[in-house]
PDB file of C-alpha atoms in Angstrom:
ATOM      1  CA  UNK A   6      61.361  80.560 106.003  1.00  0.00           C
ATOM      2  CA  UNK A   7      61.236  81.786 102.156  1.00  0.00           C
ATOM      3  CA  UNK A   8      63.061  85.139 103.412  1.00  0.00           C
ATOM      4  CA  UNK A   9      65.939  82.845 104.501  1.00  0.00           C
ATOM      5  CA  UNK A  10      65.984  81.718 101.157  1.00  0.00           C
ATOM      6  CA  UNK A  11      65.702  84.766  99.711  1.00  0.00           C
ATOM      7  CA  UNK A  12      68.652  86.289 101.613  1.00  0.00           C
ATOM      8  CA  UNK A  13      70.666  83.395 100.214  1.00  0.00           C
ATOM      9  CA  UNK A  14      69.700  83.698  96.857  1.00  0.00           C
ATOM     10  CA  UNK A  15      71.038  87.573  96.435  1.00  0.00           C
ATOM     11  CA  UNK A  16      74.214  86.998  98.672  1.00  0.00           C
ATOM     12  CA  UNK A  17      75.212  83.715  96.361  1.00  0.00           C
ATOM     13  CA  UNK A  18      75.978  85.592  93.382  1.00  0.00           C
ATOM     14  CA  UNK A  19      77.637  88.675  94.969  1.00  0.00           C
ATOM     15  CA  UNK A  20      79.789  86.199  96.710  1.00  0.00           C
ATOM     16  CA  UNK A  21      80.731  84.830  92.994  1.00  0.00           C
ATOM     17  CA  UNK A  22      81.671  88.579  92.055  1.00  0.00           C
ATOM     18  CA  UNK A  23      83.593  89.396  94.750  1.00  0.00           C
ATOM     19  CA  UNK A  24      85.438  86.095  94.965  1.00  0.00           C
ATOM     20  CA  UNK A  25      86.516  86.929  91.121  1.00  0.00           C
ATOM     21  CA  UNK A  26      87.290  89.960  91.222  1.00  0.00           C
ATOM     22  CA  UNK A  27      89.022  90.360  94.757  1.00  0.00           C
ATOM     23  CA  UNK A  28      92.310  92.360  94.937  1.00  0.00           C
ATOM     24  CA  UNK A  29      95.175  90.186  96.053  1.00  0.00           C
ATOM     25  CA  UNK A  30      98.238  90.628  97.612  1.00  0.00           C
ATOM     26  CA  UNK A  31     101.008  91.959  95.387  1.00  0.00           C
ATOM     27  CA  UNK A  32     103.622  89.948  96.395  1.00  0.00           C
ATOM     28  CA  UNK A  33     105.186  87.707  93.473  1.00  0.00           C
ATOM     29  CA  UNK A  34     104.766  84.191  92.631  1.00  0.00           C
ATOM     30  CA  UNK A  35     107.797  81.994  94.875  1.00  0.00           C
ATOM     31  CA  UNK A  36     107.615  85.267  97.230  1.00  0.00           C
ATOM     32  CA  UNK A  37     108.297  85.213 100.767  1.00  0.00           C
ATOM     33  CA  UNK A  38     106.085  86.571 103.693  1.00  0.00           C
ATOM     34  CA  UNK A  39     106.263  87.041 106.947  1.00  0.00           C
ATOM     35  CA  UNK A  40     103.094  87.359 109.242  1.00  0.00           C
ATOM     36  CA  UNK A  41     103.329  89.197 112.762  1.00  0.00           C
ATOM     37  CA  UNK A  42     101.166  87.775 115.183  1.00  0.00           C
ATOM     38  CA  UNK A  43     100.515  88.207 118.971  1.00  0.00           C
ATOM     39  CA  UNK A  44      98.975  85.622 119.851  1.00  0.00           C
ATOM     40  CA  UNK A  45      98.872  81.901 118.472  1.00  0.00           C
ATOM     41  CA  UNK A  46      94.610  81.538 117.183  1.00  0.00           C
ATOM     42  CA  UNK A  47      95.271  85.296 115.157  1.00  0.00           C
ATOM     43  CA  UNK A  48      96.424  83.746 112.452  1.00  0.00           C
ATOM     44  CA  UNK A  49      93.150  81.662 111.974  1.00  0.00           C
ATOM     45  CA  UNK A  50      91.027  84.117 113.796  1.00  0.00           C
ATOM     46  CA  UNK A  51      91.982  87.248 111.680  1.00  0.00           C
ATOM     47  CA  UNK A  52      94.256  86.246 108.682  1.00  0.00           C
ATOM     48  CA  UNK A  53      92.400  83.067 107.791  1.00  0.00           C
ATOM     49  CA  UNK A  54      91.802  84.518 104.142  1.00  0.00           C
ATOM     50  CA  UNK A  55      94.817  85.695 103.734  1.00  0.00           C
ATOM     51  CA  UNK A  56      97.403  83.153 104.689  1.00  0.00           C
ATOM     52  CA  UNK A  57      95.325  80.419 102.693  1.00  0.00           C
ATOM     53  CA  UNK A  58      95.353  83.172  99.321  1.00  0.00           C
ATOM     54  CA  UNK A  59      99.153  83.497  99.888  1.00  0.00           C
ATOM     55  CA  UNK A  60      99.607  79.594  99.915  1.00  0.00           C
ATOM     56  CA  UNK A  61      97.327  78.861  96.992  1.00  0.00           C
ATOM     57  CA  UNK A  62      99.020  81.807  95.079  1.00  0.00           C
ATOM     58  CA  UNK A  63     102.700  79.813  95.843  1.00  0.00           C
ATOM     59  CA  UNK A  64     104.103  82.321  98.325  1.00  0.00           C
ATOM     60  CA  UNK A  65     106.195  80.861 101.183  1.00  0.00           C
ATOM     61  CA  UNK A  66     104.485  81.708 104.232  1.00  0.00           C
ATOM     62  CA  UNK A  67     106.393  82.074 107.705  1.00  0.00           C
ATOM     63  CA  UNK A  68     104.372  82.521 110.855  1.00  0.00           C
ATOM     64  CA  UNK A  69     106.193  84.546 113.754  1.00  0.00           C
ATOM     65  CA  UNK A  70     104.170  84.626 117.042  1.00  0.00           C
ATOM     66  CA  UNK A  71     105.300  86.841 119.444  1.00  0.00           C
ATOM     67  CA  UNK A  72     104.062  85.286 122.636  1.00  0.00           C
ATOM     68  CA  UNK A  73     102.569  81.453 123.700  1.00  0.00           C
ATOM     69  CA  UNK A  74      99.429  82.822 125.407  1.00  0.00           C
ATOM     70  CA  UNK A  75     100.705  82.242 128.504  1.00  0.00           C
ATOM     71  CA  UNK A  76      98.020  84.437 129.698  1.00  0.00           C
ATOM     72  CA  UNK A  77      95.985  82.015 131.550  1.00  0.00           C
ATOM     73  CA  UNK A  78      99.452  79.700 132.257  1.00  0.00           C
ATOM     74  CA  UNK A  79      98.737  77.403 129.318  1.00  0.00           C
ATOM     75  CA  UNK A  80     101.189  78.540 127.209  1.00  0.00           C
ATOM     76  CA  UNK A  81     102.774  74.904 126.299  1.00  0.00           C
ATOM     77  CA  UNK A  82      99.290  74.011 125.092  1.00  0.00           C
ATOM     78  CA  UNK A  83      98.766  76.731 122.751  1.00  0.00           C
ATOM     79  CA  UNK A  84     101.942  76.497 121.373  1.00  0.00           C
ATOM     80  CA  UNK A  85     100.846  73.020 120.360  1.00  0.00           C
ATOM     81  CA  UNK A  86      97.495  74.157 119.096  1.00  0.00           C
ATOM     82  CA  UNK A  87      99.175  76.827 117.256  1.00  0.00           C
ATOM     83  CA  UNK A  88     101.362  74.258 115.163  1.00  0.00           C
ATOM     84  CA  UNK A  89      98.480  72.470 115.090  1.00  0.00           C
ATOM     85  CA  UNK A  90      96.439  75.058 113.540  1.00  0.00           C
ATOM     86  CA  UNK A  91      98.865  76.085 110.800  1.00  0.00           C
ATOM     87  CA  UNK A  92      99.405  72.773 109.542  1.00  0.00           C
ATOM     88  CA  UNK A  93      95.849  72.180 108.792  1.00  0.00           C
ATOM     89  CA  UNK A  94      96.243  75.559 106.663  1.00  0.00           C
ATOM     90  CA  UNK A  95      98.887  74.425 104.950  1.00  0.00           C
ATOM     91  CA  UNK A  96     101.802  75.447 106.544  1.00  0.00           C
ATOM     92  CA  UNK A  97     104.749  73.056 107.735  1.00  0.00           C
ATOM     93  CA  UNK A  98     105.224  73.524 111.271  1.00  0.00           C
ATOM     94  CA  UNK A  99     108.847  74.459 110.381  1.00  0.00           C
ATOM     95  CA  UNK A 100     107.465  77.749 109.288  1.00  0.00           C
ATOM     96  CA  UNK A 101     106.659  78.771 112.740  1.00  0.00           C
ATOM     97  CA  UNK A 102     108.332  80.701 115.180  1.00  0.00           C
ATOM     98  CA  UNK A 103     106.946  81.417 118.649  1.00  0.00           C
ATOM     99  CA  UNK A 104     108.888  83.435 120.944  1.00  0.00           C
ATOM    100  CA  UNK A 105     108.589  83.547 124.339  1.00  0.00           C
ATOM    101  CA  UNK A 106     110.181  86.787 126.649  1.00  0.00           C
ATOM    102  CA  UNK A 107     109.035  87.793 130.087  1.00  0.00           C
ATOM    103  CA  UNK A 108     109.538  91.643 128.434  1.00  0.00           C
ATOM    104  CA  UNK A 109     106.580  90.714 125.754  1.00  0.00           C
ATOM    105  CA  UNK A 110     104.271  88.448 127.242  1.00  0.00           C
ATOM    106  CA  UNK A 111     100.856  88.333 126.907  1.00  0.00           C
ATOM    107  CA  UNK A 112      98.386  90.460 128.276  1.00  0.00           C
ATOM    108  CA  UNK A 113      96.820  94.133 128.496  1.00  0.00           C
ATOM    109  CA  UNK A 114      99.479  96.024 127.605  1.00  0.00           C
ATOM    110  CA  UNK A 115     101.526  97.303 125.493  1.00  0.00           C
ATOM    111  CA  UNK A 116     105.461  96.099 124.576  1.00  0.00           C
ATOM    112  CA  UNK A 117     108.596  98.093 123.937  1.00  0.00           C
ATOM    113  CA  UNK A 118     108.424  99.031 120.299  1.00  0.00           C
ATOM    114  CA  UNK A 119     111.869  99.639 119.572  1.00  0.00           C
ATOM    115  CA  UNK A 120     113.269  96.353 120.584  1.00  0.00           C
ATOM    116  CA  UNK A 121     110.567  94.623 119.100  1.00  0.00           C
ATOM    117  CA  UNK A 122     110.725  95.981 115.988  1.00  0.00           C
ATOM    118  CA  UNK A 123     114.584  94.494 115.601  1.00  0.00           C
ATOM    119  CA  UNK A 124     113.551  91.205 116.896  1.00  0.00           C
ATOM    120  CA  UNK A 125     110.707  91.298 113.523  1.00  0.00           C
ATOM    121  CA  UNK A 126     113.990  92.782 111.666  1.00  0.00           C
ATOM    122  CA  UNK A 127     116.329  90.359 112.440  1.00  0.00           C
ATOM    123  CA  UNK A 128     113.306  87.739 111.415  1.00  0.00           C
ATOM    124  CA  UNK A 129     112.875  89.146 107.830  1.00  0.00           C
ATOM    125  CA  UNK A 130     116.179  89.518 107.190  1.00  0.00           C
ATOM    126  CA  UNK A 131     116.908  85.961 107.654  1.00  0.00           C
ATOM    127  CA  UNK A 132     113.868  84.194 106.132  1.00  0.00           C
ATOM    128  CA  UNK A 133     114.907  86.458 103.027  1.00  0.00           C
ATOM    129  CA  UNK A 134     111.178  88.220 102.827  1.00  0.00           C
ATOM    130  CA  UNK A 135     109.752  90.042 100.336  1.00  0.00           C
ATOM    131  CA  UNK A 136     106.341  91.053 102.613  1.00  0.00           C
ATOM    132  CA  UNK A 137     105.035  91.315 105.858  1.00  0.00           C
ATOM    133  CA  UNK A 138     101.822  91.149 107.215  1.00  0.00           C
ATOM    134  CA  UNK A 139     100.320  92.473 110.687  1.00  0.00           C
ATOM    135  CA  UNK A 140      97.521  93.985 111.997  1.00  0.00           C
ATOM    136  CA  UNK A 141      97.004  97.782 112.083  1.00  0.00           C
ATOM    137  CA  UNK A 142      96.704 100.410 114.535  1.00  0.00           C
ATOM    138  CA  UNK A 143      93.350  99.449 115.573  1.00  0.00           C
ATOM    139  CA  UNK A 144      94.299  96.232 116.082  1.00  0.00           C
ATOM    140  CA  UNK A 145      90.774  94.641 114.971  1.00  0.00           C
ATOM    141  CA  UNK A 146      90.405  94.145 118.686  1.00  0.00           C
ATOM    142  CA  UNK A 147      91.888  96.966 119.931  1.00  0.00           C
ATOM    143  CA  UNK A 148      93.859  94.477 122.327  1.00  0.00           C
ATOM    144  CA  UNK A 149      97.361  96.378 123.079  1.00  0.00           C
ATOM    145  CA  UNK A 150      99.595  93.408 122.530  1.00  0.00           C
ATOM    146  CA  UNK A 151      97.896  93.453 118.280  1.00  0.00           C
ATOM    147  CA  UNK A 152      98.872  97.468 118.308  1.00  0.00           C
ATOM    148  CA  UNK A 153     101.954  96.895 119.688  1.00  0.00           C
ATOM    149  CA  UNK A 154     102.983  94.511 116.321  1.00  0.00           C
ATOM    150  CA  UNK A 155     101.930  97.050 114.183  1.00  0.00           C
ATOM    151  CA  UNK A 156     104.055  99.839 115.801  1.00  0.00           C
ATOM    152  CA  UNK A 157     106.750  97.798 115.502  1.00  0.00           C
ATOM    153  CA  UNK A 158     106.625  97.389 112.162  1.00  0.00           C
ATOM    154  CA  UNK A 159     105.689 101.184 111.823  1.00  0.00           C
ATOM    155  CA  UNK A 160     108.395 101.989 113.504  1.00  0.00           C
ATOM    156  CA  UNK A 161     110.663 100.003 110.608  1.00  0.00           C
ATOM    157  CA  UNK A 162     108.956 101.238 107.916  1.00  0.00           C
ATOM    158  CA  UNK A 163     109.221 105.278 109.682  1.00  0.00           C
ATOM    159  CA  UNK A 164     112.919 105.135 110.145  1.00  0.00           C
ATOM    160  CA  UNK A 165     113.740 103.372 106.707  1.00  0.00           C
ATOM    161  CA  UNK A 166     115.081 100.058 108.362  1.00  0.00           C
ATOM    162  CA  UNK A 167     112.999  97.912 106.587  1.00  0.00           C
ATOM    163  CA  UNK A 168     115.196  96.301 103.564  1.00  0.00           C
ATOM    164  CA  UNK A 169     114.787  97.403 100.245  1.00  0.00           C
ATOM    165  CA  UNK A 170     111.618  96.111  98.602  1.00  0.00           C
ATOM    166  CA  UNK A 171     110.537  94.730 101.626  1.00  0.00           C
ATOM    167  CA  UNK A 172     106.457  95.383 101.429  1.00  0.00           C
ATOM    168  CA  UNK A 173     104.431  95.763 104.241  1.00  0.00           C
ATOM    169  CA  UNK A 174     100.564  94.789 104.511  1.00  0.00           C
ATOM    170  CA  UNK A 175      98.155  95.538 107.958  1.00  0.00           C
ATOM    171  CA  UNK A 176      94.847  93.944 108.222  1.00  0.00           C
ATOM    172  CA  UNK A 177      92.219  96.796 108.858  1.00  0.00           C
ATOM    173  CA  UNK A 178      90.240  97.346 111.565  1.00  0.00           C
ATOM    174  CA  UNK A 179      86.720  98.087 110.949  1.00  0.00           C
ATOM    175  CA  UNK A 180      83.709  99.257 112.704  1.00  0.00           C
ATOM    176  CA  UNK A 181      82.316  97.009 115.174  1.00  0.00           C
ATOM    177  CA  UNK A 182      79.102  96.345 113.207  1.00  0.00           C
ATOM    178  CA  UNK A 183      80.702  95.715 110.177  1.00  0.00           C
ATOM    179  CA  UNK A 184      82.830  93.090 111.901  1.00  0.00           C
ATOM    180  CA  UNK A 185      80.413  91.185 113.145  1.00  0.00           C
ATOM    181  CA  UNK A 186      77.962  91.307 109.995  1.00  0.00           C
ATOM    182  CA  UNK A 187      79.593  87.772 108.850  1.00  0.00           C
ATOM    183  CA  UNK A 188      79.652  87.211 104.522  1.00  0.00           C
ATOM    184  CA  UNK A 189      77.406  90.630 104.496  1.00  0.00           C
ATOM    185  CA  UNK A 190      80.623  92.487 104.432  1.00  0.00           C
ATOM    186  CA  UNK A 191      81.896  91.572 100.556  1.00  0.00           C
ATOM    187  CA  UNK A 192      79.991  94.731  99.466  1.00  0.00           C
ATOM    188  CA  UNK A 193      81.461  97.364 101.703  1.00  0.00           C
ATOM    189  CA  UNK A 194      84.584  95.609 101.607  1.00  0.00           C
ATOM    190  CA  UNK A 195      84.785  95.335  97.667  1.00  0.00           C
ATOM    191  CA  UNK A 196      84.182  99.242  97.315  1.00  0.00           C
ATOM    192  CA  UNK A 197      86.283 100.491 100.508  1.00  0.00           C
ATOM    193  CA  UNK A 198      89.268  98.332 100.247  1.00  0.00           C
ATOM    194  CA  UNK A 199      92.631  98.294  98.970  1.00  0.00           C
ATOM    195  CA  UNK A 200      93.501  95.121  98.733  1.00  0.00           C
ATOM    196  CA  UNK A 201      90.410  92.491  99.086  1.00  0.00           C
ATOM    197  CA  UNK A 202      90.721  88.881 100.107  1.00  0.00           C
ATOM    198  CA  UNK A 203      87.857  86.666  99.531  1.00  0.00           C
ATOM    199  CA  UNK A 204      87.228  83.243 101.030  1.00  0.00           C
ATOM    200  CA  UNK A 205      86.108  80.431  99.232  1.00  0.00           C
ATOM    201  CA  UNK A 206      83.409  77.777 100.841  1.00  0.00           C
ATOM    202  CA  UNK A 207      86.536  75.595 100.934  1.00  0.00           C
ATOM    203  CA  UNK A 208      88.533  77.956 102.698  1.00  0.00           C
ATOM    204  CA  UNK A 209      85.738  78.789 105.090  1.00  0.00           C
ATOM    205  CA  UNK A 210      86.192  75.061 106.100  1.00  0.00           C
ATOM    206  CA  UNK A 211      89.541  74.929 106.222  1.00  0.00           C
ATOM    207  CA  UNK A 212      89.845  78.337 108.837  1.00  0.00           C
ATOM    208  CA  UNK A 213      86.980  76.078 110.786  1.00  0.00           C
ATOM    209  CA  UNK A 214      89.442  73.388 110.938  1.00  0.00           C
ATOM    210  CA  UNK A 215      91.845  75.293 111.691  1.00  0.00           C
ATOM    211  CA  UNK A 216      90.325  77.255 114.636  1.00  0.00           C
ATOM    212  CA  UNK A 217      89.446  73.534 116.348  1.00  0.00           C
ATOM    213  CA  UNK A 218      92.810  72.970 116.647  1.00  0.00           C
ATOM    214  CA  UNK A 219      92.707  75.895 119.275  1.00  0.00           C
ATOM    215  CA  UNK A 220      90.351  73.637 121.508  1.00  0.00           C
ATOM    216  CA  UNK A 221      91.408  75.719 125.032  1.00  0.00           C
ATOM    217  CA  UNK A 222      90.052  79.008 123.358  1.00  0.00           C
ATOM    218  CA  UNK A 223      87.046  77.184 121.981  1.00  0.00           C
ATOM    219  CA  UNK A 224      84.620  79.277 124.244  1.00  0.00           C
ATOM    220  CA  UNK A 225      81.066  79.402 123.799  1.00  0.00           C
ATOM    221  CA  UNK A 226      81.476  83.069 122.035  1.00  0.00           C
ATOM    222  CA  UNK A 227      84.030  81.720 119.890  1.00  0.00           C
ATOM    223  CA  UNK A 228      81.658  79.856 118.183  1.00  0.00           C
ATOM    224  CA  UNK A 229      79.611  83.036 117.414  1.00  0.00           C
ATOM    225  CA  UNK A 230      82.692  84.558 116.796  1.00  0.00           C
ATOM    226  CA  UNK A 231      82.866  81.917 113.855  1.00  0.00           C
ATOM    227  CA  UNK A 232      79.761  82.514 112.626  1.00  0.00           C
ATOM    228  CA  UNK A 233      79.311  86.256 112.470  1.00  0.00           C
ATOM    229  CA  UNK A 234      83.103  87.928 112.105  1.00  0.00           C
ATOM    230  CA  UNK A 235      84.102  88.857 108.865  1.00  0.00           C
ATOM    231  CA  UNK A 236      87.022  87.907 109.178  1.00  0.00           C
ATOM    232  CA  UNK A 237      86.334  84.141 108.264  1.00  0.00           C
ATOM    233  CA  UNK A 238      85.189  85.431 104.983  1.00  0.00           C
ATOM    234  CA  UNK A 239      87.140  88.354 104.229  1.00  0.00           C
ATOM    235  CA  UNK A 240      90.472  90.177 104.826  1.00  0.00           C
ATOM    236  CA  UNK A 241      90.955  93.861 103.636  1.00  0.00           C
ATOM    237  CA  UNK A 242      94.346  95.117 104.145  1.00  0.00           C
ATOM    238  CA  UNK A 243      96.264  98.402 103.133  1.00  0.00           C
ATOM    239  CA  UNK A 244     100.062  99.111 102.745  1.00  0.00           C
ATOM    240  CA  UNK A 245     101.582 100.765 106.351  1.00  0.00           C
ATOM    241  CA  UNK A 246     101.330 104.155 106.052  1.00  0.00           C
ATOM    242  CA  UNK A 247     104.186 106.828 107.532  1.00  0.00           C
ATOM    243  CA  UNK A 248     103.772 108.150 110.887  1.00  0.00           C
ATOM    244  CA  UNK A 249     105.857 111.611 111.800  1.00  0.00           C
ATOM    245  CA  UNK A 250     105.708 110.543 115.580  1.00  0.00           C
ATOM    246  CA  UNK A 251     107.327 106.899 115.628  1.00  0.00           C
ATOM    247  CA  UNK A 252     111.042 108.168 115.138  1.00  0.00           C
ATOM    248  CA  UNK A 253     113.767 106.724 116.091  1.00  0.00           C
ATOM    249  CA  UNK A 254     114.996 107.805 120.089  1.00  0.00           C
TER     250      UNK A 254
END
């Protein structure tokens, strides 16, 4: 198997590079961040690298999930797992929020945006934040409940409703065989990205961890899922952009 060993021979020290020269967050030392979720398992799933970056770099992280995962009528259980999950991150389980409304439950489609997006409001305003985090319009999945978080915080940042100096970060979707091409993507990441978010073999253990504490989800392609997403090993995000459509009714 000398090509296997090959293989890891080259991707050891790009991993080095890109782990030293990644492009964090700008969000200052003490800061405060919120992350939008839909779902509890996407914060471990795809903001793994991330949230464990913000904690190491001493930002407060707050966790707001917008459903249980009631989907399949174990929502109590997942709510568990989902404390569960961000505690072995690093996160005090005070620093979660999971709501739970029949109007934004989840499933396949998408929520009311402007409602939502003064539920986040009323979120950042009181945790005091200084950043947000979400997922973008592709939703990495493309599942509607993801897109509908972004929107909402779109539809914020449109209207100029977010507070002053409030910044807002979305995790990028990327194509489908980049996503699944596991640690391969720290070179297209590195040159295409904004802001770049390495993991560290520690880290990689710790979003492993993490993810077991979401036993019901723990599916057979999970476990691929694990192995092959980038998403274990890297985060690239981008600031929200304007959008002339999502104005205020």
């Amino acid at each position: 198997m000398w090509y296997l060993s090959l293989i890891v021979l080259l991707i050891l020290p790009i991993w080095w590079f890109c782990y030293n020269f990644q492009r964090k967050l700008p969000i200052k030392d003490g800061g405060r961040c919120l992350l939008i979720i839909a779902h509890p398992d996407d914060e471990t799933m795809f903001f793994g690298p991330t949230l464990l970056k913000l904690i190491e770099s001493n930002v407060k992280v707050f966790v707001l999930s917008i459903t249980t995962g009631n989907f399949d009528g174990i929502g109590n259980v997942r709510k568990k797992e989902l404390s569960n999950a961000i505690q072995m991150l690093g996160l005090s389980s005070d620093n979660l929020t999971i709501l739970d409304m029949k109007e934004y439950s989840d499933g396949p489609n998408k929520w009311e945006i402007e409602k939502l997006s003064k539920i986040i409001l009323q979120y950042m305003e009181t945790l005091d934040c200084d950043a947000a985090i979400t997922f973008d319009s592709g939703g990495i999945s493309g599942h509607p409940n993801h897109i509908s978080c972004f929107l909402a915080l779109q539809f914020l940042y449109t209207n100029g409703l977010l507070p002053i100096n409030l910044q807002v970060f979305i995790l990028e979707t990327v194509k489908i065989w980049r996503k699944y091409s596991s640690i391969f993507d720290l070179i297209p990441s590195f040159f295409l990205s904004t802001f770049f978010i390495v993991s560290s073999p520690k880290s990689i253990l710790t979003i492993y961890s993490a993810m077991k504490q979401h036993y019901s989800q723990l599916v057979w392609f999970r476990f691929l899922y694990l192995i092959f997403s980038r998403y274990i090993f890297v985060n690239s995000l981008k600031r929200i952009p304007l959008h002339r459509y999502c104005t205020k009714k």
